[in-house]
Amino acid sequence: MLKGKRILLIVAGGIAAFKSLELIRRLRERGASVRCVLTAAGAKFVTPMSLQALSEDRVYSDMFSLTDESEMGHIQLSRDADLLVVAPATANILARMAAGLADDLAATVLLATDKPVLMAPAMNVRMWTHPATVANVETLKQRGIHFIGPNDGAMACNEYGPGRMSEPEEIVAAIESMLAPAERPPLEKPLAGKRAVVTSGPTREAIDPVRYISNHSSGKQGHAIASALAALGADVTLVSGPVAIADPPGVATVHVDSADQMLTACLAAGRIDIAVCAAAVADWKAARPAGSKIKKRAGMAPPSLELTANPDILATLSKRGPQRPALVVGFAAETENLVANAVDKRQRKGCDWIVANDVSPAIGTFGGERNTVHLISASGVEEWPTLAKGEVAMRLAGRIALHFGRPTKAEAAE
Ligand code: CTP
């Protein structure tokens, strides 16, 4: 899907640099060529030799090396690429780029380029949330720089939160959707002209203005599906509950809190061909959310919370009569009797397909990077191998294209 594309990959100094090796592999598998620029700090984490072996090209790091300048100047390096990717993008390189510094080869290339740039930040959570970094990211976004991630998760420094670099598959999907609009040939956009709505993430149901009911959904799977559908040319609206991950590029994202808001946003999308409900919608909400903070009073017993059912978004979309999308896909999060419960859920909700995933804590689906799913349709149950969430998304998007009689090349080859 990236055949003939030239990616200039800038590897800065962070523990996530090891994932860049995997990124090179994934990009080359898809037919892209990769040329690497390694910063001095990056070289503390990965060697030029490993980047060179995987990219099968020389690695550039020294701005003042006469050989580099005579063979390939910094201007030429960026001119020769279709896209620049900075992975990992450290707080330092973000700051240098925001300030317009040109104090090493990586910064100079970034300053000199006229090509699209994708940043995959990776840093300690406190560095990511520091007002200086927040302001730098904002500046860069305003200048049209694209961002993917960072993801939430446990970090090498024993802290938890946003700061982990996106997985190589997620970065590849973002690259594909950045290079897609202008340059993907029509055949590679089998979902062009189709409109899709994807729900993702948890919902938050207010108990009072400061407290809410929610769940552990990270939104990674739903966001990846939105990206994958967009990469295949669909016009995608992503309706996302509160998540810590970035809006996918190339997708119209609507942010909501509650299930009621999520349903309203889905219905507001108008006529759609494809609905994928990947959100972990809270089943219940407070029957009467308090208008002001519920206060403790001395001697008062804990208040009891009366719950009422939320609207079922998947069932509502599946049973919409003439307005029903041609294909409705639900998810089934199960901890036991996965297939039997999911087969039953498909019937009950009236959707066409169910992607059933095991969310037992031991499997680590919630918040994790991989997913083991079964695809359940009228024609039976298909077991998929354990895949990265990005790959589950791409496979599902490919199957959706096939359903509309427009196979991707990968699907056609199967
Ligand atoms: N779903 C929805 N609206 C709801 C509840 C669920 O759209 N109010 C969708 C989810 O997005 C998912 C599917 O329904 O696609 C199944 O969600 P799941 O939580 O597994 O099922 P439940 O309906 O909650 O059923 P149960 O609690 O019996 O497992």
Coordinates of C-alpha atoms in Angstrom, one line a residue, residues 128-311:
W128 CA 4.3 15.4 27.8
T129 CA 1.9 17.3 30.1
H130 CA 4.3 20.1 30.9
P131 CA 3.0 23.4 29.7
A132 CA 6.1 24.0 27.6
T133 CA 5.6 20.8 25.6
V134 CA 1.8 21.4 25.4
A135 CA 2.5 24.8 23.9
N136 CA 5.2 23.4 21.5
V137 CA 2.8 20.7 20.3
E138 CA 0.1 23.4 19.8
T139 CA 2.5 25.6 17.8
L140 CA 3.5 22.7 15.6
K141 CA -0.1 21.5 15.0
Q142 CA -1.0 25.1 13.9
R143 CA 1.9 24.9 11.4
G144 CA 0.3 21.8 9.9
I145 CA 2.6 19.2 11.6
H146 CA 0.7 15.9 12.1
F147 CA 0.8 13.9 15.3
I148 CA 0.1 10.3 16.2
G149 CA -0.1 9.3 19.9
P150 CA 1.3 9.2 22.4
N151 CA -0.6 6.3 23.9
D152 CA -1.4 5.8 27.5
G153 CA 0.3 3.0 29.4
A154 CA 3.0 1.9 31.8
M155 CA 6.3 3.6 31.0
A156 CA 9.9 2.6 31.3
C157 CA 10.3 5.1 34.1
N158 CA 7.7 3.3 36.2
E159 CA 5.0 5.9 35.7
Y160 CA 1.7 5.5 34.0
G161 CA -0.1 7.8 31.6
P162 CA 0.2 9.3 28.1
G163 CA 3.7 9.3 26.8
R164 CA 4.3 5.9 25.2
M165 CA 5.1 6.1 21.5
S166 CA 2.3 4.7 19.2
E167 CA 2.8 1.2 18.0
P168 CA 4.5 0.8 14.6
E169 CA 1.2 -0.5 13.0
E170 CA -0.5 2.7 14.3
I171 CA 2.2 4.9 12.8
V172 CA 2.0 3.0 9.5
A173 CA -1.8 3.5 9.4
A174 CA -1.3 7.3 10.0
I175 CA 1.4 7.4 7.3
E176 CA -1.0 5.6 4.9
S177 CA -3.8 8.0 5.6
M178 CA -1.5 11.0 5.2
L179 CA -0.2 9.8 1.9
A180 CA -3.6 8.5 0.8
P181 CA -5.7 11.6 -0.1
A182 CA -3.7 12.9 -3.0
E183 CA -1.7 10.0 -4.1
R184 CA -3.4 6.6 -3.5
P185 CA -4.6 5.3 -6.9
P186 CA -8.4 4.8 -7.1
L187 CA -8.2 1.0 -6.9
E188 CA -6.6 1.3 -3.5
K189 CA -9.5 3.3 -2.2
P190 CA -12.2 0.6 -2.3
L191 CA -14.4 2.5 0.1
A192 CA -14.4 5.8 -1.7
G193 CA -17.9 7.3 -1.7
K194 CA -18.9 5.3 1.4
R195 CA -19.8 7.1 4.6
A196 CA -18.9 5.4 7.9
V197 CA -19.6 6.1 11.6
V198 CA -17.3 4.5 14.2
T199 CA -17.9 4.8 17.9
S200 CA -14.9 4.4 20.2
G201 CA -13.7 4.7 23.8
P202 CA -15.8 4.6 27.0
T203 CA -18.7 6.8 27.9
R204 CA -19.0 8.8 31.1
E205 CA -22.3 9.0 32.9
A206 CA -22.5 11.8 35.4
I207 CA -23.6 11.1 39.0
D208 CA -23.1 14.8 39.9
P209 CA -21.0 17.5 38.3
V210 CA -17.8 15.9 39.7
R211 CA -18.4 12.2 39.7
Y212 CA -19.2 9.7 36.9
I213 CA -19.5 6.0 36.0
S214 CA -17.2 4.8 33.3
N215 CA -15.0 1.9 32.2
H216 CA -11.4 1.1 31.2
S217 CA -11.8 1.3 27.4
S218 CA -8.8 3.1 25.8
G219 CA -10.4 3.7 22.4
K220 CA -7.4 2.2 20.6
Q221 CA -9.4 -0.4 18.7
G222 CA -12.1 2.0 17.6
H223 CA -9.7 4.8 16.6
A224 CA -7.6 2.2 14.6
I225 CA -10.8 1.1 12.8
A226 CA -11.7 4.7 11.9
S227 CA -8.2 5.2 10.5
A228 CA -8.3 2.0 8.6
L229 CA -11.6 2.8 7.0
A230 CA -10.4 6.3 6.1
A231 CA -7.2 4.8 4.6
L232 CA -9.5 2.7 2.3
G233 CA -11.2 5.9 1.2
A234 CA -14.3 6.0 3.3
D235 CA -15.6 9.3 4.6
V236 CA -15.4 8.6 8.3
T237 CA -17.0 10.2 11.4
L238 CA -15.5 9.0 14.6
V239 CA -17.7 9.5 17.6
S240 CA -15.3 9.2 20.6
G241 CA -15.9 9.1 24.3
P242 CA -13.2 10.6 26.6
V243 CA -9.9 9.0 25.6
A244 CA -6.2 9.9 26.1
I245 CA -5.2 9.2 22.5
A246 CA -5.0 11.6 19.6
D247 CA -7.7 12.1 16.9
P248 CA -6.7 10.1 13.9
P249 CA -5.6 12.1 10.9
G250 CA -8.0 12.2 8.0
V251 CA -11.1 11.4 10.1
A252 CA -13.8 13.8 11.4
T253 CA -13.8 13.3 15.1
V254 CA -16.8 14.2 17.3
H255 CA -16.0 14.2 21.1
V256 CA -18.8 13.2 23.5
D257 CA -19.1 12.2 27.1
S258 CA -22.3 10.2 27.7
A259 CA -24.1 7.5 25.8
D260 CA -27.0 9.8 25.1
Q261 CA -24.6 12.3 23.4
M262 CA -22.9 9.4 21.5
L263 CA -26.2 8.3 20.1
T264 CA -27.2 11.9 19.1
A265 CA -23.8 12.3 17.4
C266 CA -24.3 9.0 15.5
L267 CA -27.8 10.0 14.3
A268 CA -26.6 13.5 13.4
A269 CA -24.1 11.9 10.9
G270 CA -27.1 11.4 8.6
R271 CA -27.2 8.7 5.9
I272 CA -24.4 6.3 6.5
D273 CA -23.4 3.1 4.7
I274 CA -21.2 1.5 7.5
A275 CA -21.5 1.7 11.3
V276 CA -18.9 0.2 13.5
C277 CA -19.8 0.3 17.2
A278 CA -16.5 -0.3 19.0
A279 CA -17.3 2.0 22.0
A280 CA -17.6 0.5 25.4
V281 CA -20.9 2.3 26.1
A282 CA -21.9 2.3 29.8
D283 CA -25.0 0.2 30.1
W284 CA -26.4 2.3 32.8
K285 CA -26.5 5.9 33.9
A286 CA -27.7 7.6 37.1
A287 CA -31.5 7.9 37.0
R288 CA -31.3 11.4 38.4
P289 CA -27.9 13.0 38.2
A290 CA -27.5 15.6 40.9
G291 CA -27.2 19.2 39.6
S292 CA -24.7 20.1 42.3
K293 CA -22.0 18.0 44.1
I294 CA -23.5 15.5 46.5
K295 CA -22.1 16.4 49.9
K296 CA -21.4 14.2 52.9
R297 CA -23.1 15.2 56.0
A298 CA -22.1 13.9 59.5
G299 CA -23.9 10.7 60.3
M300 CA -25.4 10.4 56.8
A301 CA -25.5 6.9 55.4
P302 CA -23.9 6.5 51.9
P303 CA -26.4 7.6 49.3
S304 CA -27.8 4.9 47.1
L305 CA -27.5 5.4 43.4
E306 CA -30.5 4.6 41.3
L307 CA -29.5 3.5 37.8
T308 CA -31.5 3.5 34.5
A309 CA -30.6 1.9 31.2
N310 CA -28.7 3.9 28.5
P311 CA -29.9 3.7 24.9

